[in-house]
Short mmCIF file of C-alpha atoms and ligand atoms in Angstrom, two decimals:
data_model
loop_
_atom_site.label_atom_id
_atom_site.label_comp_id
_atom_site.label_asym_id
_atom_site.label_seq_id
_atom_site.Cartn_x
_atom_site.Cartn_y
_atom_site.Cartn_z
CA MET A 171 -33.15 38.55 74.19
CA GLN A 172 -33.25 37.57 71.23
CA ARG A 173 -30.40 39.69 70.11
CA LEU A 174 -27.67 37.53 71.90
CA ALA A 175 -29.85 33.96 70.24
CA ASN A 176 -27.38 31.91 69.27
CA LYS A 177 -23.93 34.05 69.97
CA ARG A 178 -20.62 32.56 71.33
CA ILE A 179 -19.71 34.02 74.50
CA LEU A 180 -16.19 33.50 76.04
CA LEU A 181 -17.10 35.10 79.64
CA GLY A 182 -13.93 35.97 81.39
CA VAL A 183 -13.56 36.23 85.19
CA THR A 184 -10.69 38.20 87.03
CA GLY A 185 -9.86 38.50 90.67
CA SER A 186 -12.67 40.20 91.84
CA ILE A 187 -15.09 40.57 94.62
CA ALA A 188 -17.48 40.84 92.19
CA ALA A 189 -16.68 37.24 90.37
CA TYR A 190 -19.98 35.86 92.14
CA LYS A 191 -22.19 38.00 90.64
CA ALA A 192 -20.39 36.11 86.90
CA GLY A 193 -22.85 33.20 87.55
CA GLU A 194 -25.65 35.15 87.11
CA ILE A 195 -24.50 36.82 84.08
CA ILE A 196 -23.70 33.13 82.73
CA ARG A 197 -27.45 31.95 83.71
CA ARG A 198 -28.73 35.06 81.77
CA LEU A 199 -26.42 34.88 78.42
CA ARG A 200 -27.85 31.19 78.47
CA ASP A 201 -31.94 31.85 79.21
CA ALA A 202 -31.08 34.29 76.23
CA GLY A 203 -29.93 31.92 73.27
CA ALA A 204 -26.08 32.09 74.12
CA ASP A 205 -23.74 29.89 74.27
CA VAL A 206 -21.72 30.07 76.70
CA ARG A 207 -17.19 29.59 77.49
CA VAL A 208 -15.59 30.60 80.42
CA VAL A 209 -12.06 31.65 81.03
CA MET A 210 -11.04 32.27 84.50
CA THR A 211 -8.19 33.77 85.71
CA ARG A 212 -6.09 32.42 88.59
CA GLY A 213 -7.41 35.26 90.80
CA GLY A 214 -11.05 34.68 89.76
CA ALA A 215 -10.41 31.22 91.28
CA GLU A 216 -9.68 32.47 94.39
CA PHE A 217 -13.62 33.89 94.58
CA VAL A 218 -15.20 31.52 93.00
CA THR A 219 -14.49 27.81 92.24
CA PRO A 220 -14.73 26.77 88.46
CA MET A 221 -17.32 23.92 88.90
CA THR A 222 -19.48 26.39 90.17
CA PHE A 223 -19.06 27.90 85.90
CA GLN A 224 -19.04 24.52 84.97
CA ALA A 225 -22.50 23.78 85.94
CA LEU A 226 -23.93 26.78 84.62
CA SER A 227 -22.41 27.61 81.44
CA GLY A 228 -22.16 23.62 80.48
CA HIS A 229 -19.01 23.51 79.81
CA PRO A 230 -15.40 22.51 81.48
CA VAL A 231 -14.45 25.68 82.83
CA HIS A 232 -10.62 27.08 81.21
CA MET A 233 -7.56 28.95 83.71
CA HIS A 234 -4.36 26.95 82.02
CA LEU A 235 -2.12 28.18 79.43
CA LEU A 236 -0.12 26.07 79.46
CA ASP A 237 -2.46 22.82 80.10
CA THR A 238 -0.85 20.36 77.06
CA GLU A 239 -4.64 18.22 77.61
CA SER A 240 -7.01 21.77 76.93
CA GLU A 241 -4.22 22.95 74.18
CA ALA A 242 -4.84 20.39 71.84
CA GLY A 243 -8.47 19.93 72.91
CA MET A 244 -9.75 24.02 72.72
CA GLY A 245 -7.03 25.50 73.49
CA HIS A 246 -5.85 29.41 73.17
CA ILE A 247 -5.86 29.79 69.67
CA GLU A 248 -9.50 27.88 69.26
CA LEU A 249 -11.50 29.79 72.12
CA ALA A 250 -10.10 32.98 70.33
CA ARG A 251 -11.59 31.47 67.08
CA TRP A 252 -14.78 29.89 69.17
CA ALA A 253 -16.04 33.40 69.92
CA ASP A 254 -18.57 35.95 68.67
CA ALA A 255 -17.10 38.34 71.77
CA ILE A 256 -15.50 38.09 74.22
CA CYS A 257 -16.52 39.59 77.42
CA VAL A 258 -14.98 39.84 80.66
CA ALA A 259 -16.51 41.22 83.89
CA PRO A 260 -15.53 41.06 86.44
CA ALA A 261 -12.84 42.74 84.88
CA SER A 262 -9.62 43.48 88.01
CA ALA A 263 -7.42 46.61 88.11
CA ASP A 264 -4.73 44.44 87.30
CA PHE A 265 -6.31 42.95 84.13
CA VAL A 266 -7.03 46.37 82.62
CA SER A 267 -3.34 47.06 83.24
CA ARG A 268 -2.23 43.34 81.30
CA LEU A 269 -4.59 43.96 78.72
CA VAL A 270 -3.46 47.26 78.12
CA HIS A 271 0.44 46.03 77.69
CA GLY A 272 -0.92 42.48 75.45
CA ARG A 273 0.28 40.10 77.96
CA ALA A 274 -0.17 36.58 76.93
CA ASP A 275 1.19 34.62 80.06
CA ASP A 276 -2.48 33.44 81.36
CA LEU A 277 -4.29 32.17 79.66
CA LEU A 278 -7.59 35.18 79.99
CA SER A 279 -5.07 37.70 78.16
CA ALA A 280 -3.90 35.32 75.36
CA VAL A 281 -7.23 34.89 74.32
CA CYS A 282 -7.67 37.97 74.62
CA LEU A 283 -5.10 39.10 72.42
CA ALA A 284 -5.49 35.92 70.53
CA SER A 285 -8.99 37.33 69.10
CA LYS A 286 -10.38 39.47 66.61
CA VAL A 287 -13.88 39.78 67.25
CA PRO A 288 -15.43 41.90 69.89
CA LEU A 289 -14.15 42.40 73.48
CA ALA A 290 -15.50 44.38 76.53
CA ILE A 291 -15.01 44.76 80.26
CA ALA A 292 -16.89 45.20 83.07
CA PRO A 293 -14.16 47.26 85.39
CA ALA A 294 -15.07 46.21 88.87
CA MET A 295 -12.42 47.30 91.42
CA ASN A 296 -11.92 49.60 94.63
CA GLY A 297 -13.38 53.71 93.80
CA ALA A 298 -9.28 54.58 95.03
CA MET A 299 -8.38 51.94 92.35
CA TRP A 300 -10.27 52.78 89.85
CA ALA A 301 -9.82 56.95 90.12
CA ASN A 302 -6.19 56.35 89.75
CA PRO A 303 -4.83 57.96 87.29
CA ALA A 304 -3.08 55.18 86.18
CA THR A 305 -6.09 52.85 85.97
CA GLN A 306 -7.97 55.62 84.11
CA ALA A 307 -5.06 55.66 81.70
CA ASN A 308 -5.64 52.76 80.91
CA ILE A 309 -9.08 52.74 80.65
CA ARG A 310 -8.56 55.72 77.52
CA THR A 311 -5.72 53.68 76.19
CA LEU A 312 -7.75 50.13 75.87
CA SER A 313 -10.83 52.68 75.39
CA SER A 314 -9.20 54.10 72.25
CA ARG A 315 -8.17 50.51 71.14
CA GLY A 316 -11.82 50.00 70.36
CA VAL A 317 -12.45 47.94 73.37
CA VAL A 318 -16.07 48.68 74.99
CA MET A 319 -16.69 49.31 78.44
CA LEU A 320 -19.49 48.37 80.41
CA GLY A 321 -19.81 50.76 83.95
CA PRO A 322 -18.60 50.88 86.44
CA ASP A 323 -21.66 51.58 88.44
CA GLU A 324 -21.42 53.87 91.25
CA GLY A 325 -22.38 52.74 94.81
CA GLU A 326 -21.48 50.60 97.85
CA GLN A 327 -18.80 48.31 97.49
CA ALA A 328 -17.55 45.22 98.92
CA CYS A 329 -14.71 47.06 100.40
CA GLY A 330 -17.81 49.51 103.03
CA GLU A 331 -17.10 52.34 100.26
CA THR A 332 -18.80 54.09 98.45
CA GLY A 333 -17.89 55.49 94.39
CA THR A 334 -17.39 54.10 91.49
CA GLY A 335 -16.08 50.80 91.01
CA ARG A 336 -19.40 48.35 91.59
CA LEU A 337 -19.77 45.51 88.28
CA GLN A 338 -22.00 47.51 86.16
CA ALA A 339 -25.59 46.25 86.70
CA LEU A 340 -26.96 42.94 84.74
CA GLN A 341 -29.55 44.69 82.79
CA PRO A 342 -27.22 47.31 81.02
CA LEU A 343 -24.51 45.50 81.04
CA LEU A 344 -25.99 42.35 78.52
CA GLU A 345 -27.66 45.40 76.75
CA GLY A 346 -24.15 46.59 76.27
CA LEU A 347 -23.17 43.12 75.27
CA ALA A 348 -26.04 43.16 72.94
CA SER A 349 -24.86 45.99 71.49
CA LEU A 350 -21.24 44.74 70.17
CA PHE A 351 -23.24 42.94 67.49
CA GLU A 352 -24.12 46.06 65.82
CA ARG A 353 -22.61 47.88 63.35
CA HIS A 354 -24.47 50.68 61.43
CA ILE A 355 -23.14 49.53 57.93
CA LEU A 356 -26.43 48.78 56.08
CA SER A 357 -28.41 52.06 58.25
CA GLY A 358 -31.63 53.25 55.93
CA LYS A 359 -31.68 50.32 54.44
CA THR A 360 -34.27 47.77 53.19
CA VAL A 361 -33.05 44.26 53.31
CA VAL A 362 -35.67 41.11 51.51
CA VAL A 363 -34.32 38.12 52.74
CA THR A 364 -35.64 34.57 52.09
CA ALA A 365 -35.10 31.53 54.18
CA GLY A 366 -36.07 27.69 54.37
CA PRO A 367 -37.49 25.10 52.25
CA THR A 368 -41.15 25.28 50.60
CA ARG A 369 -43.47 22.89 50.72
CA GLU A 370 -45.00 21.54 47.43
CA ALA A 371 -48.55 19.92 48.18
CA ILE A 372 -49.36 16.49 46.60
CA ASP A 373 -52.87 15.87 48.46
CA PRO A 374 -54.25 17.18 51.55
CA VAL A 375 -51.20 15.17 53.26
CA ARG A 376 -48.09 14.85 51.09
CA TYR A 377 -45.51 17.15 49.78
CA LEU A 378 -42.72 17.67 48.36
CA SER A 379 -39.81 19.50 49.82
CA ASN A 380 -36.25 19.25 51.42
CA HIS A 381 -34.23 19.68 54.57
CA SER A 382 -33.76 23.41 54.74
CA SER A 383 -33.85 24.39 58.39
CA GLY A 384 -33.48 27.89 57.59
CA LYS A 385 -30.56 28.12 59.55
CA MET A 386 -28.73 30.24 57.07
CA GLY A 387 -31.38 32.77 55.81
CA PHE A 388 -32.84 33.42 59.73
CA SER A 389 -28.68 34.02 60.49
CA VAL A 390 -28.44 36.38 57.07
CA ALA A 391 -31.69 38.51 58.47
CA THR A 392 -29.94 38.77 61.79
CA ALA A 393 -27.29 39.85 61.05
CA ALA A 394 -28.99 42.37 58.21
CA ALA A 395 -30.50 43.75 61.53
CA GLU A 396 -27.57 43.75 63.27
CA ALA A 397 -26.30 45.97 60.33
CA GLY A 398 -28.54 48.57 61.17
CA ALA A 399 -31.23 47.73 57.74
CA HIS A 400 -34.72 47.42 58.06
CA VAL A 401 -35.53 43.32 57.08
CA ILE A 402 -38.26 41.72 55.87
CA LEU A 403 -37.78 38.21 56.27
CA VAL A 404 -39.80 35.33 54.41
CA ALA A 405 -39.78 32.28 55.70
CA GLY A 406 -40.62 28.69 54.17
CA PRO A 407 -42.41 26.80 57.51
CA VAL A 408 -39.16 26.17 59.72
CA SER A 409 -39.67 26.06 63.80
CA LEU A 410 -37.13 28.46 64.26
CA PRO A 411 -38.34 32.10 66.23
CA SER A 412 -38.06 35.28 64.53
CA PRO A 413 -35.21 37.32 65.03
CA ASP A 414 -35.63 40.46 66.79
CA ARG A 415 -35.99 43.64 64.89
CA CYS A 416 -36.99 41.33 61.62
CA GLU A 417 -40.65 41.66 60.56
CA ARG A 418 -41.86 38.37 58.99
CA ILE A 419 -43.79 36.76 56.56
CA ASP A 420 -44.54 33.08 57.13
CA VAL A 421 -44.98 31.26 53.41
CA ILE A 422 -45.96 27.66 52.17
CA SER A 423 -45.50 27.36 48.70
CA ALA A 424 -42.77 28.44 46.07
CA GLN A 425 -45.82 30.17 44.91
CA GLN A 426 -46.43 31.90 48.38
CA MET A 427 -43.14 33.20 48.55
CA HIS A 428 -43.00 34.69 45.07
CA ASP A 429 -46.08 36.87 46.36
CA ALA A 430 -44.28 37.35 49.58
CA VAL A 431 -40.96 38.76 48.01
CA LEU A 432 -42.90 40.64 45.20
CA ALA A 433 -44.98 42.44 47.55
CA HIS A 434 -42.09 43.88 48.84
CA VAL A 435 -39.23 44.16 46.66
CA ALA A 436 -40.45 46.82 44.66
CA GLN A 437 -39.07 49.26 48.28
CA ALA A 438 -35.92 47.42 49.33
CA ASP A 439 -32.80 47.93 48.86
CA ILE A 440 -31.50 44.68 48.81
CA PHE A 441 -32.79 41.07 47.96
CA ILE A 442 -30.35 38.43 49.84
CA ALA A 443 -32.02 34.69 48.47
CA ALA A 444 -31.10 32.31 51.07
CA ALA A 445 -34.32 30.26 50.62
CA ALA A 446 -33.97 26.90 49.67
CA VAL A 447 -37.33 26.90 47.23
CA ALA A 448 -38.81 23.85 45.19
CA ASP A 449 -37.75 23.76 41.39
CA TYR A 450 -40.70 21.48 40.27
CA ARG A 451 -44.31 21.27 41.66
CA PRO A 452 -46.85 18.21 40.87
CA VAL A 453 -49.16 20.07 38.07
CA VAL A 454 -52.12 18.60 40.45
CA ASN A 455 -52.56 19.29 43.73
CA ALA A 456 -54.74 16.30 44.59
CA ALA A 457 -58.46 17.27 46.36
CA ASP A 458 -58.14 14.20 48.79
CA LYS A 459 -55.54 11.88 50.41
CA ILE A 460 -54.22 9.59 47.30
CA LYS A 461 -55.02 6.10 48.30
CA LYS A 462 -52.37 3.70 48.42
CA SER A 463 -51.64 0.75 46.22
CA ARG A 464 -49.86 -1.65 44.12
CA GLN A 465 -49.00 0.42 41.44
CA THR A 466 -46.54 2.44 40.95
CA LEU A 467 -47.25 6.12 41.57
CA THR A 468 -46.14 8.77 38.70
CA LEU A 469 -45.76 12.43 39.82
CA GLU A 470 -46.13 14.76 37.17
CA LEU A 471 -44.22 17.98 37.62
CA GLU A 472 -43.56 21.45 36.61
CA PRO A 473 -41.13 23.97 36.99
CA THR A 474 -41.74 26.74 39.94
CA THR A 475 -40.78 29.95 39.13
CA ASP A 476 -37.58 31.08 39.47
CA ILE A 477 -37.97 34.24 42.46
CA LEU A 478 -34.58 35.58 42.12
CA ALA A 479 -34.13 35.32 38.48
CA GLU A 480 -37.38 37.41 38.00
CA VAL A 481 -36.87 39.99 40.85
CA SER A 482 -33.20 40.66 39.12
CA ALA A 483 -34.65 40.84 35.86
CA ARG A 484 -38.61 43.03 37.20
CA TYR A 485 -35.96 45.26 39.46
CA PRO A 486 -32.56 46.07 37.84
CA ARG A 487 -31.61 48.57 40.92
CA LEU A 488 -32.28 45.97 43.39
CA PHE A 489 -28.95 44.46 44.43
CA THR A 490 -29.70 40.45 43.97
CA VAL A 491 -28.27 37.87 46.19
CA GLY A 492 -28.26 34.35 45.19
CA PHE A 493 -26.89 31.30 47.10
CA ALA A 494 -25.86 28.18 44.72
CA ALA A 495 -26.49 24.77 46.85
CA GLU A 496 -24.08 22.74 44.49
CA THR A 497 -23.02 18.83 45.36
CA ARG A 498 -20.63 19.01 41.94
CA GLU A 499 -18.67 21.76 40.32
CA LEU A 500 -19.41 24.71 42.97
CA GLU A 501 -17.53 27.30 41.26
CA LYS A 502 -18.79 26.63 37.98
CA HIS A 503 -22.55 25.83 39.16
CA ALA A 504 -22.06 28.88 41.07
CA LEU A 505 -20.83 31.62 38.59
CA GLU A 506 -23.06 30.30 35.91
CA LYS A 507 -26.28 31.13 37.90
CA LEU A 508 -24.63 34.84 38.25
CA GLN A 509 -24.51 35.31 35.05
CA HIS A 510 -27.81 33.57 33.93
CA LYS A 511 -29.62 35.27 36.71
CA ARG A 512 -28.13 38.51 36.50
CA LEU A 513 -26.70 38.36 39.88
CA ASP A 514 -25.15 41.47 41.84
CA MET A 515 -23.44 38.29 44.29
CA ILE A 516 -23.51 34.50 44.86
CA ALA A 517 -22.78 32.22 47.63
CA ALA A 518 -21.71 29.13 46.37
CA ASN A 519 -23.24 26.34 48.97
CA TRP A 520 -21.05 23.17 48.77
CA VAL A 521 -24.33 20.19 49.63
CA GLY A 522 -23.06 17.11 48.51
CA PRO A 523 -22.07 14.37 50.73
CA ALA A 524 -18.02 14.44 52.63
CA ALA A 525 -18.35 17.97 53.21
CA GLU A 526 -16.31 17.66 56.53
CA GLU A 527 -15.44 21.62 56.02
CA THR A 528 -18.62 22.56 56.01
CA ALA A 529 -19.91 19.76 58.73
CA GLY A 530 -23.52 18.99 57.14
CA THR A 531 -24.74 22.53 56.21
CA PHE A 532 -28.59 21.15 55.28
CA GLY A 533 -30.01 21.56 59.07
CA SER A 534 -26.18 22.04 60.80
CA ASP A 535 -25.47 25.21 62.74
CA THR A 536 -22.02 25.40 60.65
CA ASN A 537 -21.15 26.70 56.92
CA ALA A 538 -18.35 27.86 54.65
CA LEU A 539 -19.16 29.67 51.09
CA LYS A 540 -17.14 31.14 48.41
CA LEU A 541 -18.54 34.53 47.15
CA PHE A 542 -18.25 35.79 44.11
CA TRP A 543 -19.04 39.05 42.62
CA PRO A 544 -18.59 41.19 39.50
CA GLY A 545 -14.65 41.57 39.70
CA GLY A 546 -14.20 39.67 43.49
CA GLN A 547 -14.61 36.36 44.83
CA ALA A 548 -14.56 35.29 48.90
CA GLU A 549 -13.87 32.39 50.65
CA LEU A 550 -15.29 32.25 53.50
CA THR A 551 -14.32 29.25 55.93
CA VAL A 552 -16.06 27.07 57.97
CA THR A 553 -17.72 28.83 60.91
CA SER A 554 -20.94 29.17 62.72
CA LYS A 555 -23.74 29.98 60.28
CA TRP A 556 -24.24 33.55 62.36
CA LYS A 557 -20.88 34.63 62.15
CA LEU A 558 -20.94 33.18 58.00
CA ALA A 559 -23.97 35.23 58.38
CA ARG A 560 -21.83 38.58 59.37
CA GLN A 561 -19.38 38.43 56.88
CA LEU A 562 -21.72 38.10 54.28
CA ILE A 563 -23.50 41.24 54.98
CA GLU A 564 -19.52 43.36 55.37
CA HIS A 565 -19.41 41.89 51.84
CA VAL A 566 -23.24 43.42 50.46
CA ALA A 567 -22.63 46.47 52.48
CA GLN A 568 -19.22 47.21 50.72
CA CYS A 569 -20.09 45.71 47.37
CA TYR A 570 -23.63 47.78 47.40
CA ASP A 571 -21.82 50.81 47.83
CA THR A 572 -19.35 50.28 45.54
CA ARG A 573 -22.54 49.41 42.94
CA HIS A 574 -24.37 52.60 43.53
CA HIS A 575 -21.14 54.56 43.31
CA HIS A 576 -21.07 53.09 39.79
CA ILE A 577 -24.61 52.84 39.04
CA ASP A 578 -25.33 56.79 40.21
CA ARG A 579 -23.23 57.57 37.08
CA THR A 580 -24.22 54.93 34.14
CA ASP A 581 -27.76 53.82 35.26
CA ALA A 582 -27.75 50.50 34.79
CA LYS A 583 -26.51 46.75 36.29
CA VAL A 584 -23.09 45.49 34.30
CA VAL A 585 -22.63 42.02 34.83
CA MET A 586 -18.98 41.52 34.71
CA MET A 587 -17.55 37.42 35.22
CA PRO A 588 -15.19 37.62 38.70
CA ASP A 589 -11.93 37.19 37.94
CA VAL A 590 -11.73 33.87 39.29
CA GLY A 591 -7.73 34.00 39.43
CA ARG A 592 -7.23 36.19 41.33
CA THR A 593 -5.96 35.89 45.69
CA PRO A 594 -9.11 36.00 47.24
CA SER A 595 -9.77 39.59 48.33
CA ARG A 596 -10.52 39.11 52.31
O1 LIG B 837 -31.70 26.36 55.84
P1 LIG B 837 -30.27 25.59 56.33
O2 LIG B 837 -30.78 24.22 56.46
O3 LIG B 837 -29.34 26.65 57.23
O4 LIG B 837 -29.00 25.67 54.68
C1 LIG B 837 -28.96 26.45 54.21
C2 LIG B 837 -28.99 26.55 52.74
C3 LIG B 837 -27.85 25.12 51.56
C4 LIG B 837 -30.39 26.16 52.45
C5 LIG B 837 -28.73 28.05 51.63
O5 LIG B 837 -27.13 28.40 52.10
C6 LIG B 837 -28.47 27.35 50.15
O6 LIG B 837 -27.56 27.22 49.71
N1 LIG B 837 -29.57 28.64 50.10
C7 LIG B 837 -30.05 27.81 48.32
C8 LIG B 837 -30.61 26.51 48.01
C9 LIG B 837 -31.19 26.66 46.75
O7 LIG B 837 -32.35 26.20 46.75
O8 LIG B 837 -30.34 26.61 45.63
P2 LIG B 837 -30.17 26.26 44.36
O9 LIG B 837 -28.90 26.51 43.39
O10 LIG B 837 -31.42 25.79 43.75
O11 LIG B 837 -31.25 27.79 43.97
C10 LIG B 837 -30.20 28.88 42.67
C11 LIG B 837 -30.91 30.44 43.80
O12 LIG B 837 -32.30 30.54 43.22
C12 LIG B 837 -30.88 30.12 45.08
O13 LIG B 837 -30.54 31.80 45.72
C13 LIG B 837 -32.16 29.64 45.08
O14 LIG B 837 -33.79 30.45 46.54
C14 LIG B 837 -32.73 30.69 44.87
N2 LIG B 837 -34.06 29.97 43.66
C15 LIG B 837 -34.25 29.02 43.48
C16 LIG B 837 -35.20 28.71 42.63
C17 LIG B 837 -36.29 28.78 42.73
N3 LIG B 837 -37.66 28.71 42.10
N4 LIG B 837 -36.70 30.76 43.40
C18 LIG B 837 -35.55 30.83 43.53
O15 LIG B 837 -35.13 32.09 43.71
#
């Protein structure tokens, strides 16, 4: 299930006989490409030892709220920040009740309380406990707060009774978890995204390129698809699997990327240029391999077409988002690009050295961005590229709506500089 790839899932395991099934959930999540960390309650550990889940998840299992060692490493706040989603499976009647009351006196309930990410619970308990008005009221309360209910199923139970209260079957549970990442903020929209580097041939065996891995652009495409858009991903040469529900077009050179983008943007609503397109290419692509000699070799380079600038000029109604990869004066250069290329938004991306807060950017799994758009800005602090892409798409959807509200009246694209002195609007 591609939709769970690269997602960080925090799995809570509480005191229920169904705790043993959590092992299979971990295995299947990891098969789907998710990173899983497990938090167990004391009750959960009565049924299955933490060692089992440690072996299956590949990470230490977290159990204690007031453990100085884990608080210094990955304590409850770090776990809450780390996760893209929390799933408590199985969730006992007692845990459901604790969640309703906002308790924070054990690690799992504290993490749930401290987290802002989607929370799903898969209740598992005896049928009478499930049917009890107290449990039913608790479930209604949690649902009304946006907690997603996965199950329970009906059938034979460990206690020998038959009824509702079994842990939801694995496949629908995983489907439900994957749908936690779906929103509909771009439903009905077509989004063209560029990603990765380009390669500009010098001769049949050599090329000019850059360090882009495509991770940022692929995360943007994934987040747009999860937001309900039809996504066309124009990808440079990268070794990444295609995101779910994206139409992928593979290209090599800047010219091919240009042609693929231009063939699709006329029907699109939004264009997001995350690719690191080569700015120059060799004037001559030698037919044969250039022979080594002791002389210096001079390559004559010519500029490639700026895809983003051309798209923005030719399709003024299209909502255009650029990235600005900079090693100095990030904000200044990003704002210049926003204005010169007449964009609706720019994502300023520090790619210089000592980028501790961005953990490397090129090729890494994390990044940080500063967004600027006419009249506003937002700082997206360091996190996984996937989470960042999701935040970017939220801003894009908001600004797209605002712009279309105005453009319907004026039919013109107004490019104003953001008020950079303002407090970030997020
Ligand atoms: O791929 P990763 O390893 O995950 O790394 C992500 C990233 C650093 C590549 C990405 O976040 C990023 O910053 N992408 C833009 C890189 C870049 O080329 O920036 P630029 O400042 O040189 O270009 C400005 C904008 O013009 C970009 O949106 C670029 O896609 C676009 N452009 C540039 C040149 C060109 N010929 N055509 C273009 O469309």
